[in-house]
PDB file of C-alpha atoms and ligand atoms in Angstrom:
ATOM      1  CA  MET A   1       7.821   7.754  -4.081  1.00 90.00           C
ATOM      2  CA  TYR A   2       5.239  10.074  -5.670  1.00 93.00           C
ATOM      3  CA  SER A   3       6.756  13.059  -3.883  1.00 92.00           C
ATOM      4  CA  VAL A   4      10.324  11.896  -4.615  1.00 95.00           C
ATOM      5  CA  SER A   5       9.468  11.632  -8.334  1.00 95.00           C
ATOM      6  CA  ALA A   6       7.728  15.008  -8.251  1.00 95.00           C
ATOM      7  CA  GLN A   7      10.814  16.611  -6.671  1.00 95.00           C
ATOM      8  CA  VAL A   8      13.216  14.941  -9.122  1.00 97.00           C
ATOM      9  CA  ASN A   9      11.114  16.320 -11.990  1.00 95.00           C
ATOM     10  CA  ASP A  10      10.704  19.768 -10.390  1.00 96.00           C
ATOM     11  CA  VAL A  11       6.943  19.327 -10.188  1.00 95.00           C
ATOM     12  CA  GLY A  12       4.912  21.018  -7.443  1.00 96.00           C
ATOM     13  CA  LEU A  13       3.057  18.911  -4.910  1.00 96.00           C
ATOM     14  CA  VAL A  14      -0.239  19.437  -3.089  1.00 96.00           C
ATOM     15  CA  LYS A  15      -1.024  16.926  -0.354  1.00 95.00           C
ATOM     16  CA  VAL A  16      -4.569  16.173   0.797  1.00 97.00           C
ATOM     17  CA  PRO A  17      -4.333  13.827   3.796  1.00 96.00           C
ATOM     18  CA  LEU A  18      -6.584  10.789   4.053  1.00 97.00           C
ATOM     19  CA  LEU A  19      -9.303  10.768   6.706  1.00 97.00           C
ATOM     20  CA  PRO A  20      -8.148   9.327  10.060  1.00 94.00           C
ATOM     21  CA  ALA A  21      -7.729   5.615  10.791  1.00 93.00           C
ATOM     22  CA  PRO A  22      -9.222   3.115  10.763  1.00 92.00           C
ATOM     23  CA  THR A  23     -10.847   3.977   7.416  1.00 94.00           C
ATOM     24  CA  PHE A  24      -8.015   6.032   5.867  1.00 97.00           C
ATOM     25  CA  ALA A  25     -10.660   6.985   3.300  1.00 98.00           C
ATOM     26  CA  LEU A  26     -10.292   9.781   0.763  1.00 98.00           C
ATOM     27  CA  ASP A  27     -11.313  13.216   2.046  1.00 98.00           C
ATOM     28  CA  VAL A  28     -13.436  13.830  -1.059  1.00 98.00           C
ATOM     29  CA  PRO A  29     -14.722  17.317  -0.127  1.00 98.00           C
ATOM     30  CA  ALA A  30     -11.148  18.479   0.574  1.00 98.00           C
ATOM     31  CA  ILE A  31      -9.911  17.006  -2.722  1.00 98.00           C
ATOM     32  CA  LEU A  32     -12.748  18.591  -4.745  1.00 97.00           C
ATOM     33  CA  THR A  33     -12.173  21.990  -3.094  1.00 97.00           C
ATOM     34  CA  THR A  34      -8.426  21.749  -3.771  1.00 97.00           C
ATOM     35  CA  LEU A  35      -9.054  20.952  -7.453  1.00 97.00           C
ATOM     36  CA  THR A  36     -11.536  23.797  -7.801  1.00 96.00           C
ATOM     37  CA  SER A  37      -9.247  26.332  -6.175  1.00 95.00           C
ATOM     38  CA  ASP A  38      -6.088  25.319  -8.070  1.00 94.00           C
ATOM     39  CA  PRO A  39      -6.739  24.541 -11.755  1.00 86.00           C
ATOM     40  CA  THR A  40      -2.967  24.232 -12.369  1.00 94.00           C
ATOM     41  CA  ILE A  41      -3.057  20.775 -10.729  1.00 97.00           C
ATOM     42  CA  LYS A  42      -2.626  18.260 -13.556  1.00 96.00           C
ATOM     43  CA  LEU A  43      -2.380  14.841 -11.940  1.00 97.00           C
ATOM     44  CA  ILE A  44      -3.909  13.115  -8.927  1.00 97.00           C
ATOM     45  CA  TYR A  45      -2.280  10.029  -7.379  1.00 98.00           C
ATOM     46  CA  LEU A  46      -4.481   7.648  -5.396  1.00 98.00           C
ATOM     47  CA  CYS A  47      -3.253   4.337  -3.986  1.00 98.00           C
ATOM     48  CA  SER A  48      -5.677   1.423  -3.535  1.00 98.00           C
ATOM     49  CA  PRO A  49      -5.085  -0.688  -1.516  1.00 98.00           C
ATOM     50  CA  GLY A  50      -2.984   1.955   0.227  1.00 97.00           C
ATOM     51  CA  ASN A  51       0.560   1.611   1.518  1.00 96.00           C
ATOM     52  CA  PRO A  52       0.944   1.499   4.523  1.00 96.00           C
ATOM     53  CA  THR A  53      -2.840   1.622   5.181  1.00 97.00           C
ATOM     54  CA  GLY A  54      -3.766  -1.718   3.557  1.00 97.00           C
ATOM     55  CA  ALA A  55      -7.179  -0.159   2.889  1.00 97.00           C
ATOM     56  CA  LEU A  56      -9.069  -0.182  -0.396  1.00 97.00           C
ATOM     57  CA  LEU A  57     -10.370   3.248  -1.452  1.00 98.00           C
ATOM     58  CA  ALA A  58     -14.140   3.390  -1.940  1.00 97.00           C
ATOM     59  CA  LYS A  59     -15.049   3.251  -5.622  1.00 97.00           C
ATOM     60  CA  SER A  60     -17.844   5.749  -4.987  1.00 98.00           C
ATOM     61  CA  ASP A  61     -15.258   8.264  -3.668  1.00 98.00           C
ATOM     62  CA  ILE A  62     -13.083   7.882  -6.768  1.00 98.00           C
ATOM     63  CA  ALA A  63     -16.211   8.247  -8.935  1.00 98.00           C
ATOM     64  CA  ARG A  64     -16.940  11.597  -7.246  1.00 98.00           C
ATOM     65  CA  ILE A  65     -13.421  12.842  -8.054  1.00 98.00           C
ATOM     66  CA  LEU A  66     -13.748  11.699 -11.693  1.00 97.00           C
ATOM     67  CA  ALA A  67     -17.072  13.586 -11.838  1.00 96.00           C
ATOM     68  CA  HIS A  68     -15.549  16.947 -10.828  1.00 96.00           C
ATOM     69  CA  PRO A  69     -17.447  19.507 -12.937  1.00 93.00           C
ATOM     70  CA  THR A  70     -14.527  21.739 -13.999  1.00 94.00           C
ATOM     71  CA  TRP A  71     -11.185  20.080 -13.235  1.00 94.00           C
ATOM     72  CA  ASN A  72      -9.811  18.363 -16.296  1.00 89.00           C
ATOM     73  CA  GLY A  73      -6.615  16.544 -15.273  1.00 96.00           C
ATOM     74  CA  VAL A  74      -5.551  12.900 -15.102  1.00 97.00           C
ATOM     75  CA  VAL A  75      -6.451  10.596 -12.201  1.00 98.00           C
ATOM     76  CA  ILE A  76      -3.903   7.833 -11.531  1.00 98.00           C
ATOM     77  CA  VAL A  77      -4.961   4.916  -9.346  1.00 98.00           C
ATOM     78  CA  ASP A  78      -1.982   2.898  -8.128  1.00 98.00           C
ATOM     79  CA  GLU A  79      -3.088  -0.727  -7.718  1.00 98.00           C
ATOM     80  CA  ALA A  80       0.311  -2.234  -6.833  1.00 98.00           C
ATOM     81  CA  TYR A  81      -1.334  -4.375  -4.109  1.00 98.00           C
ATOM     82  CA  ILE A  82      -4.634  -5.133  -5.859  1.00 97.00           C
ATOM     83  CA  ASP A  83      -3.861  -8.857  -6.324  1.00 97.00           C
ATOM     84  CA  PHE A  84      -3.993  -9.291  -2.507  1.00 97.00           C
ATOM     85  CA  SER A  85      -7.443  -7.734  -2.174  1.00 95.00           C
ATOM     86  CA  PRO A  86     -10.445  -9.996  -1.510  1.00 89.00           C
ATOM     87  CA  SER A  87     -12.194  -9.708  -4.884  1.00 90.00           C
ATOM     88  CA  PRO A  88     -10.958  -9.237  -8.473  1.00 82.00           C
ATOM     89  CA  SER A  89     -13.785  -6.709  -8.915  1.00 89.00           C
ATOM     90  CA  ASP A  90     -11.998  -4.378  -6.465  1.00 95.00           C
ATOM     91  CA  SER A  91      -9.833  -3.210  -9.383  1.00 97.00           C
ATOM     92  CA  LEU A  92     -10.773  -0.094 -11.329  1.00 98.00           C
ATOM     93  CA  ALA A  93      -8.933  -1.217 -14.475  1.00 98.00           C
ATOM     94  CA  GLU A  94     -12.169  -1.599 -16.453  1.00 97.00           C
ATOM     95  CA  TRP A  95     -13.255   1.941 -15.615  1.00 98.00           C
ATOM     96  CA  VAL A  96     -10.711   3.279 -18.113  1.00 98.00           C
ATOM     97  CA  LEU A  97     -13.243   2.323 -20.820  1.00 97.00           C
ATOM     98  CA  GLU A  98     -15.640   4.957 -19.460  1.00 97.00           C
ATOM     99  CA  HIS A  99     -13.227   7.565 -18.083  1.00 97.00           C
ATOM    100  CA  PRO A 100     -10.705   8.830 -20.658  1.00 96.00           C
ATOM    101  CA  ASN A 101      -8.744  10.700 -17.950  1.00 97.00           C
ATOM    102  CA  LEU A 102      -8.198   7.631 -15.730  1.00 98.00           C
ATOM    103  CA  VAL A 103      -4.941   5.639 -15.543  1.00 98.00           C
ATOM    104  CA  VAL A 104      -4.788   2.438 -13.469  1.00 98.00           C
ATOM    105  CA  THR A 105      -1.312   1.061 -12.746  1.00 98.00           C
ATOM    106  CA  GLN A 106      -0.398  -2.437 -11.611  1.00 98.00           C
ATOM    107  CA  THR A 107       2.929  -4.214 -11.151  1.00 98.00           C
ATOM    108  CA  LEU A 108       4.540  -7.652 -11.208  1.00 98.00           C
ATOM    109  CA  SER A 109       6.620  -6.606  -8.163  1.00 98.00           C
ATOM    110  CA  LYS A 110       4.222  -7.635  -5.424  1.00 97.00           C
ATOM    111  CA  ALA A 111       1.852 -10.650  -5.638  1.00 97.00           C
ATOM    112  CA  PHE A 112       3.841 -12.093  -8.564  1.00 98.00           C
ATOM    113  CA  GLY A 113       7.081 -11.727  -6.585  1.00 97.00           C
ATOM    114  CA  LEU A 114       8.943 -10.356  -9.614  1.00 98.00           C
ATOM    115  CA  ALA A 115      10.254  -6.969  -8.418  1.00 98.00           C
ATOM    116  CA  GLY A 116      13.599  -7.888 -10.006  1.00 97.00           C
ATOM    117  CA  ILE A 117      12.280  -7.774 -13.570  1.00 98.00           C
ATOM    118  CA  ARG A 118      11.074  -4.153 -13.126  1.00 97.00           C
ATOM    119  CA  LEU A 119       7.785  -4.424 -15.013  1.00 97.00           C
ATOM    120  CA  GLY A 120       4.399  -2.917 -14.465  1.00 97.00           C
ATOM    121  CA  ALA A 121       1.381  -2.094 -16.596  1.00 96.00           C
ATOM    122  CA  ALA A 122      -0.822   0.931 -17.120  1.00 97.00           C
ATOM    123  CA  PHE A 123      -4.452   0.657 -18.226  1.00 98.00           C
ATOM    124  CA  THR A 124      -5.805   3.803 -19.807  1.00 98.00           C
ATOM    125  CA  SER A 125      -7.606   5.360 -22.743  1.00 98.00           C
ATOM    126  CA  PRO A 126      -6.050   5.423 -26.265  1.00 97.00           C
ATOM    127  CA  PRO A 127      -5.225   9.163 -26.125  1.00 97.00           C
ATOM    128  CA  ILE A 128      -3.251   8.837 -22.860  1.00 98.00           C
ATOM    129  CA  ALA A 129      -1.652   5.564 -24.020  1.00 97.00           C
ATOM    130  CA  ARG A 130      -0.451   7.382 -27.170  1.00 97.00           C
ATOM    131  CA  LEU A 131       0.945  10.163 -24.988  1.00 96.00           C
ATOM    132  CA  LEU A 132       2.850   7.658 -22.798  1.00 95.00           C
ATOM    133  CA  ASN A 133       4.212   5.891 -25.892  1.00 94.00           C
ATOM    134  CA  ALA A 134       5.383   9.210 -27.292  1.00 94.00           C
ATOM    135  CA  LEU A 135       7.146  10.066 -24.003  1.00 91.00           C
ATOM    136  CA  LYS A 136       8.987   6.796 -23.449  1.00 90.00           C
ATOM    137  CA  ALA A 137      12.364   5.915 -24.910  1.00 88.00           C
ATOM    138  CA  PRO A 138      12.077   4.197 -28.324  1.00 89.00           C
ATOM    139  CA  TYR A 139      13.516   0.929 -26.959  1.00 90.00           C
ATOM    140  CA  ASN A 140      11.116  -1.658 -25.643  1.00 90.00           C
ATOM    141  CA  ILE A 141      11.321  -3.674 -22.412  1.00 93.00           C
ATOM    142  CA  SER A 142      14.124  -6.260 -22.386  1.00 95.00           C
ATOM    143  CA  VAL A 143      13.703  -9.771 -23.817  1.00 97.00           C
ATOM    144  CA  PRO A 144      14.403 -11.490 -20.423  1.00 97.00           C
ATOM    145  CA  THR A 145      11.820  -9.253 -18.717  1.00 98.00           C
ATOM    146  CA  SER A 146       9.316  -9.938 -21.453  1.00 97.00           C
ATOM    147  CA  ALA A 147       9.836 -13.715 -21.298  1.00 98.00           C
ATOM    148  CA  LEU A 148       9.507 -13.861 -17.479  1.00 98.00           C
ATOM    149  CA  ALA A 149       6.440 -11.602 -17.493  1.00 98.00           C
ATOM    150  CA  SER A 150       4.719 -13.666 -20.219  1.00 98.00           C
ATOM    151  CA  ALA A 151       5.243 -16.819 -18.143  1.00 98.00           C
ATOM    152  CA  ALA A 152       3.963 -15.052 -14.994  1.00 98.00           C
ATOM    153  CA  VAL A 153       0.668 -13.996 -16.592  1.00 97.00           C
ATOM    154  CA  SER A 154       0.081 -17.277 -18.462  1.00 98.00           C
ATOM    155  CA  PRO A 155      -2.695 -19.499 -17.042  1.00 98.00           C
ATOM    156  CA  ALA A 156      -0.098 -21.633 -15.216  1.00 98.00           C
ATOM    157  CA  GLY A 157       1.655 -18.527 -13.892  1.00 98.00           C
ATOM    158  CA  LEU A 158      -1.589 -17.002 -12.665  1.00 97.00           C
ATOM    159  CA  GLU A 159      -2.379 -20.244 -10.871  1.00 98.00           C
ATOM    160  CA  VAL A 160       0.941 -20.034  -8.998  1.00 97.00           C
ATOM    161  CA  MET A 161       0.249 -16.410  -8.047  1.00 97.00           C
ATOM    162  CA  ARG A 162      -3.284 -17.205  -6.817  1.00 96.00           C
ATOM    163  CA  LYS A 163      -2.025 -20.150  -4.774  1.00 97.00           C
ATOM    164  CA  ASN A 164       0.578 -17.925  -3.117  1.00 97.00           C
ATOM    165  CA  VAL A 165      -2.027 -15.216  -2.440  1.00 97.00           C
ATOM    166  CA  ALA A 166      -4.381 -17.802  -0.859  1.00 97.00           C
ATOM    167  CA  ALA A 167      -1.575 -19.065   1.421  1.00 97.00           C
ATOM    168  CA  LEU A 168      -0.804 -15.464   2.336  1.00 97.00           C
ATOM    169  CA  ALA A 169      -4.479 -14.729   3.116  1.00 97.00           C
ATOM    170  CA  ALA A 170      -4.541 -17.644   5.580  1.00 98.00           C
ATOM    171  CA  GLN A 171      -1.491 -16.258   7.404  1.00 98.00           C
ATOM    172  CA  ARG A 172      -3.015 -12.760   7.340  1.00 98.00           C
ATOM    173  CA  GLU A 173      -6.084 -14.212   9.104  1.00 98.00           C
ATOM    174  CA  ARG A 174      -3.806 -15.905  11.616  1.00 98.00           C
ATOM    175  CA  LEU A 175      -2.016 -12.633  12.383  1.00 98.00           C
ATOM    176  CA  LEU A 176      -5.363 -10.859  12.797  1.00 98.00           C
ATOM    177  CA  GLU A 177      -6.362 -13.496  15.324  1.00 98.00           C
ATOM    178  CA  GLU A 178      -3.053 -13.821  17.189  1.00 98.00           C
ATOM    179  CA  LEU A 179      -1.682 -10.269  17.314  1.00 98.00           C
ATOM    180  CA  PRO A 180      -4.417  -8.834  19.592  1.00 98.00           C
ATOM    181  CA  LYS A 181      -3.563 -11.538  22.167  1.00 98.00           C
ATOM    182  CA  ILE A 182      -0.038 -10.130  22.563  1.00 98.00           C
ATOM    183  CA  LYS A 183       0.389  -7.661  25.424  1.00 97.00           C
ATOM    184  CA  GLY A 184       1.438  -4.263  24.106  1.00 97.00           C
ATOM    185  CA  ILE A 185      -0.255  -4.621  20.708  1.00 98.00           C
ATOM    186  CA  GLY A 186      -2.864  -1.926  20.108  1.00 98.00           C
ATOM    187  CA  ARG A 187      -5.472  -1.484  17.425  1.00 97.00           C
ATOM    188  CA  LEU A 188      -5.321  -2.551  13.803  1.00 97.00           C
ATOM    189  CA  ARG A 189      -5.209   0.646  11.762  1.00 96.00           C
ATOM    190  CA  GLY A 190      -6.446   0.615   8.173  1.00 92.00           C
ATOM    191  CA  GLY A 191      -7.553  -2.391   6.199  1.00 96.00           C
ATOM    192  CA  THR A 192      -6.728  -5.993   5.464  1.00 97.00           C
ATOM    193  CA  ALA A 193      -6.712  -5.857   1.656  1.00 97.00           C
ATOM    194  CA  SER A 194      -2.936  -6.056   1.209  1.00 97.00           C
ATOM    195  CA  ASN A 195       0.014  -8.280   2.159  1.00 98.00           C
ATOM    196  CA  PHE A 196       0.737  -6.286   5.304  1.00 98.00           C
ATOM    197  CA  LEU A 197      -1.084  -5.099   8.424  1.00 98.00           C
ATOM    198  CA  LEU A 198      -0.645  -1.819  10.272  1.00 98.00           C
ATOM    199  CA  TYR A 199      -0.745  -2.222  14.063  1.00 98.00           C
ATOM    200  CA  GLU A 200      -0.200   0.125  16.978  1.00 98.00           C
ATOM    201  CA  ILE A 201       2.491  -0.662  19.549  1.00 98.00           C
ATOM    202  CA  LEU A 202       1.569   0.537  23.045  1.00 98.00           C
ATOM    203  CA  ASN A 203       3.770   1.966  25.793  1.00 97.00           C
ATOM    204  CA  THR A 204       3.621   0.723  29.382  1.00 96.00           C
ATOM    205  CA  GLU A 205       0.622   3.004  29.954  1.00 96.00           C
ATOM    206  CA  GLY A 206      -1.316   1.373  27.135  1.00 96.00           C
ATOM    207  CA  LYS A 207      -1.016   4.303  24.688  1.00 97.00           C
ATOM    208  CA  PRO A 208       0.199   4.066  21.062  1.00 98.00           C
ATOM    209  CA  ASP A 209       3.735   5.414  21.161  1.00 97.00           C
ATOM    210  CA  ASN A 210       6.468   6.070  18.590  1.00 98.00           C
ATOM    211  CA  VAL A 211       9.374   5.675  21.047  1.00 97.00           C
ATOM    212  CA  THR A 212       8.146   2.215  22.040  1.00 98.00           C
ATOM    213  CA  ALA A 213       7.325   1.220  18.452  1.00 98.00           C
ATOM    214  CA  LEU A 214      10.772   2.314  17.223  1.00 98.00           C
ATOM    215  CA  ALA A 215      12.493   0.433  20.062  1.00 98.00           C
ATOM    216  CA  VAL A 216      10.488  -2.723  19.264  1.00 98.00           C
ATOM    217  CA  TYR A 217      11.294  -2.326  15.558  1.00 98.00           C
ATOM    218  CA  GLU A 218      15.043  -1.976  16.318  1.00 98.00           C
ATOM    219  CA  ARG A 219      15.070  -4.899  18.738  1.00 97.00           C
ATOM    220  CA  LEU A 220      13.333  -7.144  16.196  1.00 97.00           C
ATOM    221  CA  ALA A 221      15.794  -6.181  13.454  1.00 97.00           C
ATOM    222  CA  GLU A 222      19.036  -6.124  15.426  1.00 97.00           C
ATOM    223  CA  LEU A 223      18.557  -8.994  17.870  1.00 96.00           C
ATOM    224  CA  LYS A 224      15.880 -11.273  16.423  1.00 96.00           C
ATOM    225  CA  GLY A 225      16.423 -11.220  12.672  1.00 96.00           C
ATOM    226  CA  VAL A 226      12.892  -9.989  11.875  1.00 97.00           C
ATOM    227  CA  VAL A 227      12.385  -6.839   9.844  1.00 97.00           C
ATOM    228  CA  VAL A 228       9.089  -4.957   9.895  1.00 98.00           C
ATOM    229  CA  ARG A 229       8.553  -1.298   8.925  1.00 98.00           C
ATOM    230  CA  PHE A 230       8.302   1.538  11.437  1.00 98.00           C
ATOM    231  CA  ARG A 231       5.569   3.814  10.098  1.00 97.00           C
ATOM    232  CA  GLY A 232       4.946   6.021  13.152  1.00 97.00           C
ATOM    233  CA  LYS A 233       6.053   9.146  11.290  1.00 96.00           C
ATOM    234  CA  GLU A 234       3.336   8.830   8.626  1.00 93.00           C
ATOM    235  CA  HIS A 235       0.223  10.975   8.889  1.00 91.00           C
ATOM    236  CA  GLY A 236      -2.203   9.421  11.410  1.00 92.00           C
ATOM    237  CA  CYS A 237       0.024   6.411  12.165  1.00 96.00           C
ATOM    238  CA  GLU A 238       1.353   7.221  15.679  1.00 97.00           C
ATOM    239  CA  GLY A 239       3.063   4.173  17.198  1.00 97.00           C
ATOM    240  CA  CYS A 240       2.475   1.996  14.123  1.00 98.00           C
ATOM    241  CA  LEU A 241       4.473  -0.857  12.666  1.00 98.00           C
ATOM    242  CA  ARG A 242       3.689  -2.212   9.214  1.00 98.00           C
ATOM    243  CA  ILE A 243       3.928  -5.988   9.389  1.00 98.00           C
ATOM    244  CA  THR A 244       4.353  -7.930   6.148  1.00 98.00           C
ATOM    245  CA  VAL A 245       2.580 -11.289   6.097  1.00 98.00           C
ATOM    246  CA  GLY A 246       4.995 -14.202   5.724  1.00 97.00           C
ATOM    247  CA  THR A 247       4.921 -17.962   5.389  1.00 97.00           C
ATOM    248  CA  GLU A 248       3.495 -20.116   8.198  1.00 98.00           C
ATOM    249  CA  GLU A 249       6.998 -20.658   9.668  1.00 98.00           C
ATOM    250  CA  GLU A 250       7.861 -16.976   9.399  1.00 97.00           C
ATOM    251  CA  VAL A 251       4.637 -15.930  11.137  1.00 98.00           C
ATOM    252  CA  THR A 252       5.267 -18.451  13.934  1.00 98.00           C
ATOM    253  CA  ARG A 253       8.772 -17.063  14.463  1.00 97.00           C
ATOM    254  CA  PHE A 254       7.549 -13.482  14.172  1.00 98.00           C
ATOM    255  CA  LEU A 255       4.769 -13.842  16.781  1.00 98.00           C
ATOM    256  CA  ALA A 256       7.215 -15.273  19.339  1.00 98.00           C
ATOM    257  CA  ALA A 257       9.880 -12.651  18.543  1.00 98.00           C
ATOM    258  CA  LEU A 258       7.384  -9.784  18.751  1.00 98.00           C
ATOM    259  CA  GLU A 259       6.010 -10.864  22.120  1.00 98.00           C
ATOM    260  CA  GLU A 260       9.576 -11.117  23.477  1.00 97.00           C
ATOM    261  CA  ALA A 261      10.634  -7.778  21.979  1.00 98.00           C
ATOM    262  CA  ILE A 262       7.661  -5.847  23.373  1.00 98.00           C
ATOM    263  CA  GLY A 263       8.162  -7.450  26.805  1.00 97.00           C
ATOM    264  CA  GLU A 264      11.866  -6.552  26.796  1.00 97.00           C
ATOM    265  CA  VAL A 265      11.226  -2.971  25.663  1.00 97.00           C
ATOM    266  CA  HIS A 266       8.503  -2.433  28.260  1.00 96.00           C
ATOM    267  CA  LYS A 267      10.781  -3.865  30.957  1.00 94.00           C
ATOM    268  CA  GLY A 268      13.614  -1.593  29.806  1.00 91.00           C
ATOM    269  CA  PHE A 269      11.430   1.522  29.992  1.00 85.00           C
ATOM    270  CA  ALA A 270      10.003   0.544  33.384  1.00 77.00           C
ATOM    271  CA  ALA A 271      13.519   0.013  34.838  1.00 73.00           C
TER     272      ALA A 271
HETATM  273  C1  LIG B   1       5.703  -1.504  -4.776  1.00 59.93           C
HETATM  274  C2  LIG B   1       4.847  -0.360  -5.102  1.00 59.93           C
HETATM  275  C3  LIG B   1       4.684   0.079  -6.433  1.00 59.93           C
HETATM  276  C4  LIG B   1       5.330  -0.564  -7.628  1.00 59.93           C
HETATM  277  O1  LIG B   1       6.699  -0.704  -7.548  1.00 59.93           O
HETATM  278  P1  LIG B   1       7.529  -1.204  -8.804  1.00 59.93           P
HETATM  279  O2  LIG B   1       8.428  -2.259  -8.265  1.00 59.93           O
HETATM  280  O3  LIG B   1       8.281  -0.007  -9.284  1.00 59.93           O
HETATM  281  O4  LIG B   1       6.575  -1.726  -9.821  1.00 59.93           O
HETATM  282  C5  LIG B   1       3.848   1.141  -6.669  1.00 59.93           C
HETATM  283  N1  LIG B   1       3.200   1.760  -5.664  1.00 59.93           N
HETATM  284  C6  LIG B   1       3.316   1.360  -4.394  1.00 59.93           C
HETATM  285  C7  LIG B   1       2.550   2.076  -3.340  1.00 59.93           C
HETATM  286  C8  LIG B   1       4.147   0.297  -4.062  1.00 59.93           C
HETATM  287  O5  LIG B   1       4.274  -0.092  -2.786  1.00 59.93           O
END
């Protein structure tokens, strides 16, 4: 979406790929060199935990970018999935008190399950907050959105969210334990800090493979009523499916469907 928004707004884009799996860490030297060599860059987007990597970015890496000696732009850290991460202290929201050029964004669309109300939040310094207020339309968020969001972040609402996140974490553990037992499942790529896991799908020779992964994805969706995301075209994600963690019943159904689908695809390719 960052590149879609950049294109819609006729803004240039410079991509600096993450380091290879399984860390998917920031390539700090490459980012610092890019910023030094192109002072026209105004914004940096970082995503932590990443999508589809599920990996938290190291705070020390982000600190090194914020400490760039000459570059003077705005660093945006997208924390859409932060509520799924193991510790509340994984968030960088409080860093905005010390770094006036940092913006941390969060959303009610993920752990709160409220994508339909279209509300997120940005934490930043007063000067950038004033800038954002000056840019936005004069009308505020809608009354229904405001009422639902207030309930969601009330103590009772937070309790519901945390209960759901705990149930999800248990099923994430279960997937981590059960998926490697399925024939044709390769390595976990990336981290476990989000509500999805990125796994390789192997061909009949035991190699991560996009053709096999896409066939498994299609079989799951078209014949077994289970939708995952094919992410094999993303940088460093050859043969990968992004699997969203579900309820206990959903995970049970998914594990059986996946084992069947991989078996059927392998059989089809062997024939
Ligand atoms: C879902 C998501 C968001 C936030 O989406 P909204 O529904 O617009 O709040 C932001 N970044 C990433 C990477 C996401 O996956």
